[in-house]
PDB file of C-alpha atoms in Angstrom:
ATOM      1  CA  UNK S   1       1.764   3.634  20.155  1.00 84.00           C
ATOM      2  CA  UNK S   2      -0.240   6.053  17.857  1.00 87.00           C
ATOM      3  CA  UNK S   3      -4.007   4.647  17.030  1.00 84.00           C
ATOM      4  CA  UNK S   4      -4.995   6.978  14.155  1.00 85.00           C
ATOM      5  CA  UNK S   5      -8.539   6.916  12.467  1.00 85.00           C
ATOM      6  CA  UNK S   6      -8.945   8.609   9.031  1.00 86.00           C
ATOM      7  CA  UNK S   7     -12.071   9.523   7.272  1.00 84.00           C
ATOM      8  CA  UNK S   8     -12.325   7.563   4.651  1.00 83.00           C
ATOM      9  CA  UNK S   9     -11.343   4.150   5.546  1.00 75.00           C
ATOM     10  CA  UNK S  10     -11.941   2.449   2.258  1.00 78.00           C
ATOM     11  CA  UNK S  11     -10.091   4.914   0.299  1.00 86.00           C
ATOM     12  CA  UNK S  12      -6.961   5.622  -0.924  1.00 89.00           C
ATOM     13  CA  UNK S  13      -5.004   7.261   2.102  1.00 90.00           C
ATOM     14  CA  UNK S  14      -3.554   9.386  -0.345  1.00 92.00           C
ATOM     15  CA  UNK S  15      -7.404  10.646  -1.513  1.00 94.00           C
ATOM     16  CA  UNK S  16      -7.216  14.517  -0.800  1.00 94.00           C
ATOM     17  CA  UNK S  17     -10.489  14.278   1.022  1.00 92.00           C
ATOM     18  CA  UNK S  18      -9.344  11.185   3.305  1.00 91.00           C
ATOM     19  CA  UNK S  19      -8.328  13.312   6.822  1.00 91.00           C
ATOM     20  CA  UNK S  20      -7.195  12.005  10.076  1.00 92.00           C
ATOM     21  CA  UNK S  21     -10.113  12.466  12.546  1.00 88.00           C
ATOM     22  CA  UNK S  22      -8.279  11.270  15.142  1.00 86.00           C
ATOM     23  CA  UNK S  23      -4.884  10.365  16.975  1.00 89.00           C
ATOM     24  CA  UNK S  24      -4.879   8.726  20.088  1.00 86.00           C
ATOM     25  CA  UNK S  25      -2.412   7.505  22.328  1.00 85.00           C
ATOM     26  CA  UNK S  26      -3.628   6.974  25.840  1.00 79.00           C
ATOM     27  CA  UNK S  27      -5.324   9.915  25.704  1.00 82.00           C
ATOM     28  CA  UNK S  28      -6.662  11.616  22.525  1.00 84.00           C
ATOM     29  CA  UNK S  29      -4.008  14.127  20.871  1.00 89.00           C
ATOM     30  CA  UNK S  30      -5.335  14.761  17.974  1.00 91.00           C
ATOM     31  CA  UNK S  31      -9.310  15.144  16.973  1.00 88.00           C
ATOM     32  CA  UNK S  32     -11.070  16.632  13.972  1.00 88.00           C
ATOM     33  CA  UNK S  33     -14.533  15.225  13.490  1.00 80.00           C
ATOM     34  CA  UNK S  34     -18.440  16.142  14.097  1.00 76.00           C
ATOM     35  CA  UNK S  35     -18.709  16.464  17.925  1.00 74.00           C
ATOM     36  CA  UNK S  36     -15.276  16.886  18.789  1.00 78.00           C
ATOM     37  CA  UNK S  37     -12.127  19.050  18.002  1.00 86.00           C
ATOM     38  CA  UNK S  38      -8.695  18.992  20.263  1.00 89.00           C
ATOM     39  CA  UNK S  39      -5.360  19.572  19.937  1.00 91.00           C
ATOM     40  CA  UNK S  40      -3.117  20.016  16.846  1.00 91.00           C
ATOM     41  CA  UNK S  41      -0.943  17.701  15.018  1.00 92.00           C
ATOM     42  CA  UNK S  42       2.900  18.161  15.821  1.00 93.00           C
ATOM     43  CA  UNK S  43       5.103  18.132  13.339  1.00 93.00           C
ATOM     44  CA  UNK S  44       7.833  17.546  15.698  1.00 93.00           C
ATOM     45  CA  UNK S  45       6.958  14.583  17.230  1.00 92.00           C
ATOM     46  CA  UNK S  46       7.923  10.883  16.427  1.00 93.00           C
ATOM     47  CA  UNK S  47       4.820   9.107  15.627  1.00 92.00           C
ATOM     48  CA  UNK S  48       4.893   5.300  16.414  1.00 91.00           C
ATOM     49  CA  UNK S  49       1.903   3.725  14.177  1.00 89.00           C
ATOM     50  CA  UNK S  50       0.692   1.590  11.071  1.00 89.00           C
ATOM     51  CA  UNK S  51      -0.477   3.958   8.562  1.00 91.00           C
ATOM     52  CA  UNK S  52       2.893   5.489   6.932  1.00 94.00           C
ATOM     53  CA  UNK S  53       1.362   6.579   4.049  1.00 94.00           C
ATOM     54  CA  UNK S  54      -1.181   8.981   6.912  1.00 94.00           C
ATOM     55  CA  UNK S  55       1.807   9.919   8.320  1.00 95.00           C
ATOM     56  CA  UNK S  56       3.665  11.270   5.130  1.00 96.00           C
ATOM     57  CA  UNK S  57       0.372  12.668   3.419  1.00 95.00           C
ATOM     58  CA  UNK S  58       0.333  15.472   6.583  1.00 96.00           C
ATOM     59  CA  UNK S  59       4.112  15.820   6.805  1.00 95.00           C
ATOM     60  CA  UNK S  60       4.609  14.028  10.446  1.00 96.00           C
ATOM     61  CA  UNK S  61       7.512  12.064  11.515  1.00 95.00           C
ATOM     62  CA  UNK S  62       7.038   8.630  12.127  1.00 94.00           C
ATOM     63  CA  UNK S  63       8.086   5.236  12.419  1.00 92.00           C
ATOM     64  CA  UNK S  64       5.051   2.344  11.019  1.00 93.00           C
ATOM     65  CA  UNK S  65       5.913  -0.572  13.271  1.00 90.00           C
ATOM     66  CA  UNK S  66       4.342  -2.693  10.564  1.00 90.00           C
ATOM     67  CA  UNK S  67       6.733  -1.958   8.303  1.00 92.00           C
ATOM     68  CA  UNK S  68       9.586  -2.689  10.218  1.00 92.00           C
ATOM     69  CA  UNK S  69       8.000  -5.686  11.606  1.00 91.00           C
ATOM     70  CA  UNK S  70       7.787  -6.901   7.304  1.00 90.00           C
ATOM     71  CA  UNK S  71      11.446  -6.492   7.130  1.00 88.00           C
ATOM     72  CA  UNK S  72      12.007  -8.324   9.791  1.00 88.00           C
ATOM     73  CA  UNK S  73       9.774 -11.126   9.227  1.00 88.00           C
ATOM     74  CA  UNK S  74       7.910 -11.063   5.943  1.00 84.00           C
ATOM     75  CA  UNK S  75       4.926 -10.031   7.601  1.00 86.00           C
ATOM     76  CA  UNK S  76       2.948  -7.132   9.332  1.00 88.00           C
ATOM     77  CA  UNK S  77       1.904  -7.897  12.352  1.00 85.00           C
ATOM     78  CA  UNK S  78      -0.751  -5.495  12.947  1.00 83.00           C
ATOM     79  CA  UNK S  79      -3.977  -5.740  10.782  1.00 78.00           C
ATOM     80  CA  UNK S  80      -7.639  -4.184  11.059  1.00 70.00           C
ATOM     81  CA  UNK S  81     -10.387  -5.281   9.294  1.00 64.00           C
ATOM     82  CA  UNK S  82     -12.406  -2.062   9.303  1.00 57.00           C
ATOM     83  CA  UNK S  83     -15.090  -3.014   7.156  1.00 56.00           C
ATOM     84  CA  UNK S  84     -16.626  -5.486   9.505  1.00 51.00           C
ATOM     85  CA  UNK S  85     -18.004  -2.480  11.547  1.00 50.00           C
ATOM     86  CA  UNK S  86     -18.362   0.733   9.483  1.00 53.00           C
ATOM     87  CA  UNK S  87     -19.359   2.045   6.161  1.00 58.00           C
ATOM     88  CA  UNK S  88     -17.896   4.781   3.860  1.00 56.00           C
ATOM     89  CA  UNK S  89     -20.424   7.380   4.964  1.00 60.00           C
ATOM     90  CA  UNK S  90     -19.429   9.504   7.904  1.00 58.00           C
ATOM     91  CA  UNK S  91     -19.270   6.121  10.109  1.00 58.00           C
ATOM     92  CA  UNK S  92     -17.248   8.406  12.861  1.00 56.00           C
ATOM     93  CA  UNK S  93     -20.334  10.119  13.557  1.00 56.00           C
ATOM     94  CA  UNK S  94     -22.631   6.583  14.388  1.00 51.00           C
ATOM     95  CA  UNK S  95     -19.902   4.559  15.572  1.00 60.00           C
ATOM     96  CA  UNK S  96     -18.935   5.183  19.136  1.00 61.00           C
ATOM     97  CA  UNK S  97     -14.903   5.622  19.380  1.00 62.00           C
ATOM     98  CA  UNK S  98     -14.174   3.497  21.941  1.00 62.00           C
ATOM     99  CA  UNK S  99     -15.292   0.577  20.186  1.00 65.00           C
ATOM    100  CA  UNK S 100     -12.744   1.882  17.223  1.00 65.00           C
ATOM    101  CA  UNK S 101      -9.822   1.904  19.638  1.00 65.00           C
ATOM    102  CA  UNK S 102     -10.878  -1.503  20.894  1.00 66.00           C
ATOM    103  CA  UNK S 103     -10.261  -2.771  17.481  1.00 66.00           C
ATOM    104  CA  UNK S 104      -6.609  -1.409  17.158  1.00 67.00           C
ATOM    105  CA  UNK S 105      -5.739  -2.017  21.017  1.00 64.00           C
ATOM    106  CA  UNK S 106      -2.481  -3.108  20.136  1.00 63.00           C
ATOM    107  CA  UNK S 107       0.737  -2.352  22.134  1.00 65.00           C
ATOM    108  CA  UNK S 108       4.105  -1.157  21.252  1.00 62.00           C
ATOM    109  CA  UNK S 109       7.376  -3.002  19.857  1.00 65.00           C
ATOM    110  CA  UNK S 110      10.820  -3.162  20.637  1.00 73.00           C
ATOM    111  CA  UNK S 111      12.195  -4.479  17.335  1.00 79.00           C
ATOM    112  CA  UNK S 112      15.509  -3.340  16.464  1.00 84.00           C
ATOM    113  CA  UNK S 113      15.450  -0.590  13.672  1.00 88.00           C
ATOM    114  CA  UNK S 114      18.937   0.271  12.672  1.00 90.00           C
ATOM    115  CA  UNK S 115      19.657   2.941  10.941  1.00 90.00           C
ATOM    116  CA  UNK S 116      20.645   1.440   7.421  1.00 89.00           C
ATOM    117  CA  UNK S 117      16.669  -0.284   8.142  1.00 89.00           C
ATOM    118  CA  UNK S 118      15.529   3.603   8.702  1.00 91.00           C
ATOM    119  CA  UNK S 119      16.872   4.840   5.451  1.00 91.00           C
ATOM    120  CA  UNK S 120      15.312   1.843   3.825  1.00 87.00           C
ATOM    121  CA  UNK S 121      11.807   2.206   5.570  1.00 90.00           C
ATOM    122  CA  UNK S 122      11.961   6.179   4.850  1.00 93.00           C
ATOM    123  CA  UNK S 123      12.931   5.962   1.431  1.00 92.00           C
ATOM    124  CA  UNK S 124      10.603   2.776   0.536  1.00 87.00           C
ATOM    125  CA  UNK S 125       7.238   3.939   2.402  1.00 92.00           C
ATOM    126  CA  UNK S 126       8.209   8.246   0.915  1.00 94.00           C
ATOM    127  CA  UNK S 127       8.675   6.321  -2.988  1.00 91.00           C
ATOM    128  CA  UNK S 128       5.350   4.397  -2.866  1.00 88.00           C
ATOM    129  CA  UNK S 129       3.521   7.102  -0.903  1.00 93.00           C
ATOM    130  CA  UNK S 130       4.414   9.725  -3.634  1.00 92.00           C
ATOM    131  CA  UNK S 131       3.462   7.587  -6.189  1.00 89.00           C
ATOM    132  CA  UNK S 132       0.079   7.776  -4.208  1.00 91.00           C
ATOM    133  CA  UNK S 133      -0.331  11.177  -4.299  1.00 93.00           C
ATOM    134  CA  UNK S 134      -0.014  12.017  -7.480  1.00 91.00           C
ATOM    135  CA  UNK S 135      -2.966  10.057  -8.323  1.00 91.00           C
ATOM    136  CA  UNK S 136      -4.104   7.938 -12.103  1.00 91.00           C
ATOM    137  CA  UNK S 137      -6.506  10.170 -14.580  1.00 93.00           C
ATOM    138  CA  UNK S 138      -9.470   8.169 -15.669  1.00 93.00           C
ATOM    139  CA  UNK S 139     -12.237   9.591 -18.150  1.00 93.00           C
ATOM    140  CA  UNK S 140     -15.503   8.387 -18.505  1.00 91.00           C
ATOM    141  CA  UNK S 141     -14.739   4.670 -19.467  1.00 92.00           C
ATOM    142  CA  UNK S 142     -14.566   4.456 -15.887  1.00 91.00           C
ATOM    143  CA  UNK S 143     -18.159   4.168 -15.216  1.00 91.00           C
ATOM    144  CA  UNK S 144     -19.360   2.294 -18.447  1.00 90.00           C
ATOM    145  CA  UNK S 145     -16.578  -0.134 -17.370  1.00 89.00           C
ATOM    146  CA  UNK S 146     -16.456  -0.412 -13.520  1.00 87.00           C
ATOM    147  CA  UNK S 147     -19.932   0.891 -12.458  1.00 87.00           C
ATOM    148  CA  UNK S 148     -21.217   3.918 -10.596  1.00 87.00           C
ATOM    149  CA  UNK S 149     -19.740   2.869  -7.380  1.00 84.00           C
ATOM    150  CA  UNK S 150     -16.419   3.473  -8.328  1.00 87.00           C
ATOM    151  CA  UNK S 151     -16.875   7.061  -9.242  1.00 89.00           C
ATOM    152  CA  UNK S 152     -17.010   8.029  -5.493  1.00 88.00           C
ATOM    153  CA  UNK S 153     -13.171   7.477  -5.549  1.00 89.00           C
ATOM    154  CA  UNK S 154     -12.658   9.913  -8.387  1.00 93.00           C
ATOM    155  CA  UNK S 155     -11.244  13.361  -7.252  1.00 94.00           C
ATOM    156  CA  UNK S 156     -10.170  15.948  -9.987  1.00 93.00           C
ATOM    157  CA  UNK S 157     -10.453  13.526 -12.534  1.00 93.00           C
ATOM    158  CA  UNK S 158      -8.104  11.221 -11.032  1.00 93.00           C
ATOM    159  CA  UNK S 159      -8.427   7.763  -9.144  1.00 92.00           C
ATOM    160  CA  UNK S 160      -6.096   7.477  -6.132  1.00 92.00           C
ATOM    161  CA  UNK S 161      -5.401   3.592  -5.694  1.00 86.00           C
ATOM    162  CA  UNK S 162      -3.434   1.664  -2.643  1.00 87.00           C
ATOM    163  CA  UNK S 163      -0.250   0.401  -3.316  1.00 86.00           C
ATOM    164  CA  UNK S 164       0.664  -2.452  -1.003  1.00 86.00           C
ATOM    165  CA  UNK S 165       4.347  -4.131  -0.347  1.00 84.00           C
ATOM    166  CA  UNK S 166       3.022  -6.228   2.191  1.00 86.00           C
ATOM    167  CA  UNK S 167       3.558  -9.311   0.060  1.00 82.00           C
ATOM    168  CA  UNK S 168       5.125 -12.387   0.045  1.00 77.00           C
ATOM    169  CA  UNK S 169       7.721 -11.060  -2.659  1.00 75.00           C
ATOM    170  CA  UNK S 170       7.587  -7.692  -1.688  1.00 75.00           C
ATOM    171  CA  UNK S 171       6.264  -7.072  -4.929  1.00 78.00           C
ATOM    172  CA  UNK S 172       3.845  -4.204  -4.634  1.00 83.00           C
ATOM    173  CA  UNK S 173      -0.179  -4.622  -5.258  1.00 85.00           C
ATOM    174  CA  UNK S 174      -1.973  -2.020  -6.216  1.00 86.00           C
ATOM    175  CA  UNK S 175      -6.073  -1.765  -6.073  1.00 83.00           C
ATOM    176  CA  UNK S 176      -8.961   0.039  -4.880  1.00 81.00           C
ATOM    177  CA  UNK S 177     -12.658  -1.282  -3.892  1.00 72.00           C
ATOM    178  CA  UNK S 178     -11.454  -4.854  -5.401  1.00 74.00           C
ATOM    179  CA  UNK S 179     -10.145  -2.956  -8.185  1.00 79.00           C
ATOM    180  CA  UNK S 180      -6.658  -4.400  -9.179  1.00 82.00           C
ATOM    181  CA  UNK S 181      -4.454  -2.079 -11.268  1.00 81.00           C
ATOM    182  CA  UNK S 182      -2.018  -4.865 -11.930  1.00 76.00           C
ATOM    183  CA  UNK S 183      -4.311  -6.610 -13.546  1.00 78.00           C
ATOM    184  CA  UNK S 184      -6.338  -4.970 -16.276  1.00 84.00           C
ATOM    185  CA  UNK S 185      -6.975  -5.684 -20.075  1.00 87.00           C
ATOM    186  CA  UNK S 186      -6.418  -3.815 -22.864  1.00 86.00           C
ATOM    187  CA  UNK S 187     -10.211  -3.193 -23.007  1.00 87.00           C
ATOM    188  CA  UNK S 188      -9.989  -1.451 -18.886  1.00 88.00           C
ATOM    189  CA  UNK S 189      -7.454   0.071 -19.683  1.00 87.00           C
ATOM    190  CA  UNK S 190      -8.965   2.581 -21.709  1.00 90.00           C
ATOM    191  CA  UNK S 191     -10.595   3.790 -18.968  1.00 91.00           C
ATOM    192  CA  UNK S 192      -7.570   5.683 -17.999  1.00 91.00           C
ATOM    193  CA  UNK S 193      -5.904   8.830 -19.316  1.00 91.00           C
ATOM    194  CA  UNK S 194      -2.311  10.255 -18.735  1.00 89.00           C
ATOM    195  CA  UNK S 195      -3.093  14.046 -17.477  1.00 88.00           C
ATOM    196  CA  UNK S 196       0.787  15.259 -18.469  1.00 81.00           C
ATOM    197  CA  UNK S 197       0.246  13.590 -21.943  1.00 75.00           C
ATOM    198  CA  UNK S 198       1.782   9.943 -21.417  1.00 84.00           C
ATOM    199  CA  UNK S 199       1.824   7.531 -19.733  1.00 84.00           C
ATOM    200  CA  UNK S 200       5.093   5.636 -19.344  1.00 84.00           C
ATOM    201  CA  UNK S 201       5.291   1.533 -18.558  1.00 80.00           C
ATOM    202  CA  UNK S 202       8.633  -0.188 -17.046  1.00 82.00           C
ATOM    203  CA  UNK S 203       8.638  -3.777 -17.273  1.00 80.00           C
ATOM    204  CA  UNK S 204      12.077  -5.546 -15.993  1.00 83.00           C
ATOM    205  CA  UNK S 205      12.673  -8.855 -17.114  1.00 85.00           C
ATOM    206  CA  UNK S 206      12.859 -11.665 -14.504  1.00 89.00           C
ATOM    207  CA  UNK S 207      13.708  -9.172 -11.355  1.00 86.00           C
ATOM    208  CA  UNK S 208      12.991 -11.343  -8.536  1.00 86.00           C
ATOM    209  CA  UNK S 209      15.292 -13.676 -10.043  1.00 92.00           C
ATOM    210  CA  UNK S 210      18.312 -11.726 -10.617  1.00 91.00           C
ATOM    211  CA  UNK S 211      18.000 -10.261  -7.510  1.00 89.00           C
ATOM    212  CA  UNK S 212      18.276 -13.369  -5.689  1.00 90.00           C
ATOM    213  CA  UNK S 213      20.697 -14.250  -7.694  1.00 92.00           C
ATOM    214  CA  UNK S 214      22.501 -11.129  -7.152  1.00 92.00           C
ATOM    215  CA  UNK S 215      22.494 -12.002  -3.620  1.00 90.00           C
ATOM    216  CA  UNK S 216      24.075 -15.441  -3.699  1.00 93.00           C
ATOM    217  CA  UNK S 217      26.482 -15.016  -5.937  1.00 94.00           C
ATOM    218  CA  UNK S 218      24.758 -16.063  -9.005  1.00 93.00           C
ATOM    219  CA  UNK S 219      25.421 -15.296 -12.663  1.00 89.00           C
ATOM    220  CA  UNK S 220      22.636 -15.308 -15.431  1.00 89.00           C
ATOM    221  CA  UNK S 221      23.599 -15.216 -18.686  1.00 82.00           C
ATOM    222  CA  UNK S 222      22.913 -11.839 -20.932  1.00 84.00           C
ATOM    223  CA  UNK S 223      19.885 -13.401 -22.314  1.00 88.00           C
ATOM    224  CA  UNK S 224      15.497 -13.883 -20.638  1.00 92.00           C
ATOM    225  CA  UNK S 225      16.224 -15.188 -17.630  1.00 94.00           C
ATOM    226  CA  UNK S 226      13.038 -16.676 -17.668  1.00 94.00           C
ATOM    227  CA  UNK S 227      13.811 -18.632 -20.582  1.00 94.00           C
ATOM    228  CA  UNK S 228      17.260 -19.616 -19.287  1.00 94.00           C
ATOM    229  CA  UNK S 229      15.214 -21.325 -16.387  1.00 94.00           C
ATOM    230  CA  UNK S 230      12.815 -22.789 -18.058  1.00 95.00           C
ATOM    231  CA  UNK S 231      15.364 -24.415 -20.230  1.00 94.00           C
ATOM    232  CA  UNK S 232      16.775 -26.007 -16.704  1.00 93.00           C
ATOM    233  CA  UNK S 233      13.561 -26.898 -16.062  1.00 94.00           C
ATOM    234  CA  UNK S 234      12.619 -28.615 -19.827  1.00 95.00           C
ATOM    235  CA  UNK S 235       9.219 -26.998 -19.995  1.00 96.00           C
ATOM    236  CA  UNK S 236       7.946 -23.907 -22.171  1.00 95.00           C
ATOM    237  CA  UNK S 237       8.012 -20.117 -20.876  1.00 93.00           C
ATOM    238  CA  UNK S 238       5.016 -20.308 -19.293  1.00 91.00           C
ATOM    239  CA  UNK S 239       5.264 -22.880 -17.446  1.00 93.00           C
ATOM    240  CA  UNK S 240       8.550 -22.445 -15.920  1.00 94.00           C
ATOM    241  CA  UNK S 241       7.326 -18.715 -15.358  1.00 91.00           C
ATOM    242  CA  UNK S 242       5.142 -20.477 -12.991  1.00 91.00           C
ATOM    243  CA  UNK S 243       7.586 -23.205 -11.137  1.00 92.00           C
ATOM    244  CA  UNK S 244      10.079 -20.296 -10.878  1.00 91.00           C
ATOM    245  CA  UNK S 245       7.666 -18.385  -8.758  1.00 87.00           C
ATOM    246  CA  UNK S 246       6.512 -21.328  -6.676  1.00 89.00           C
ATOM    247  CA  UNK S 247       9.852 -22.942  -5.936  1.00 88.00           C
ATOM    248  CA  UNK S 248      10.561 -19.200  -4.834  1.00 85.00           C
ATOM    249  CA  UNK S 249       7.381 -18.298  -2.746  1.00 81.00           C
ATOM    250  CA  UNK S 250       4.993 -20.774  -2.899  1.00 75.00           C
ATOM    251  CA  UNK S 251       6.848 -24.262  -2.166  1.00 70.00           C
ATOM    252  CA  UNK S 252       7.806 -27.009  -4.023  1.00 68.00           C
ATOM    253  CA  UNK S 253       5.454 -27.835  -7.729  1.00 64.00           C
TER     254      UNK S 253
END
């Protein structure tokens, strides 16, 4: 199973300047860094590993075990906390590698990936990985707003942000450096600035919902679902916003 180390841990994986330093598996395939440069990445071969969006960004094959381990079970299984033992700047060069590799020593899986679960982890991880790479413009709000440390992440005039679907609902986060993109006011959110002239919001009523509905069998009618609900329920919008979501993911209110 592929170990890969990138640059710029605490980045985007999708920031241009965020570069795979090195693959290992076994023995070191791949390495790009200060004291050390070997082989060449293969765009042939079928990487096994957990960083899909990596793995897409240089145009290798792969399959991210983490991924199919979510759709299998609602939950990665493979997870590195990276910060406890580097910082952003050029922590390859201090940090010896072995102790890196002893911190993703994990070993490989033999989950069953069919191939309707392929198409669905190729198209799903290429979608969100795209997304990625195309980057956010932000203007000079940014700093007055966020502070000077979030203007390291800025490349071309654009912020590159982590999308995440490794949630409970499989709804996608979205952040950077405790930044959350799904949750800014009206005030942070002039901080940003579409670079093709617009910027374009989609907001789907009650999705979760009727797609679980969809599944069983279920019929809304034409009208907020939410509302419908929280009609069942006899409580206000709000509220019944909230007991929808917890009798769905977060147990019984």
């Amino acid at each position: 199973m592929i170990k890969l180390v990138t640059s710029k841990q605490n980045f985007s994986k999708s920031h241009p300047n965020n570069k795979i330093v090195l693959l290992f598996d076994q023995d070191i395939l791949y390495a790009n860094h200060y004291e050390k440069q070997q082989g060449e990445l293969d765009k042939e071969k079928l990487y096994k590993g957990i960083d899909y969006k990596t793995f897409i960004k240089n145009d290798l094959n792969f399959l991210d075990l983490n991924v199919v381990n979510y759709w299998h079970f609602n939950k990665v299984k493979y997870e590195v906390n990276w910060s406890n033992f580097y910082s952003d700047s050029d922590y390859m060069y201090y940090y010896p590698l072995y102790k890196i590799m002893e911190k993703i020593n994990y070993q490989d899986d033999d989950l069953e990936v069919t191939p309707e679960l392929q198409l669905f982890h190729d198209e799903f991880c290429e979608a969100f990985t795209k997304i990625e790479l195309n980057g956010i413009g932000v203007n000079t709000n940014l700093i007055s707003t966020f502070g000077y440390h979030v203007a390291k992440y800025v490349y071309d005039k654009k912020l590159y942000q982590n999308y995440n679907f490794f949630t409970t609902t499989s709804r996608p986060s979205n952040s950077i450096h405790n930044l959350n993109f799904a949750a800014l006011t009206p005030e942070h959110r002039k901080c940003f600035s579409p670079l093709n002239d617009v910027f374009v919001e989609f907001d789907f009523d009650a999705y979760h919902p009727r797609l679980i509905g969809d599944l069983v069998g279920y019929n809304f009618t034409d009208g907020p679902v939410h509302e419908y609900l929280s009609d069942k329920y006899g409580v206000d919008i709000d509220k019944g916003k909230t007991k929808t979501f917890q009798y769905l993911y977060g147990g019984i209110p």
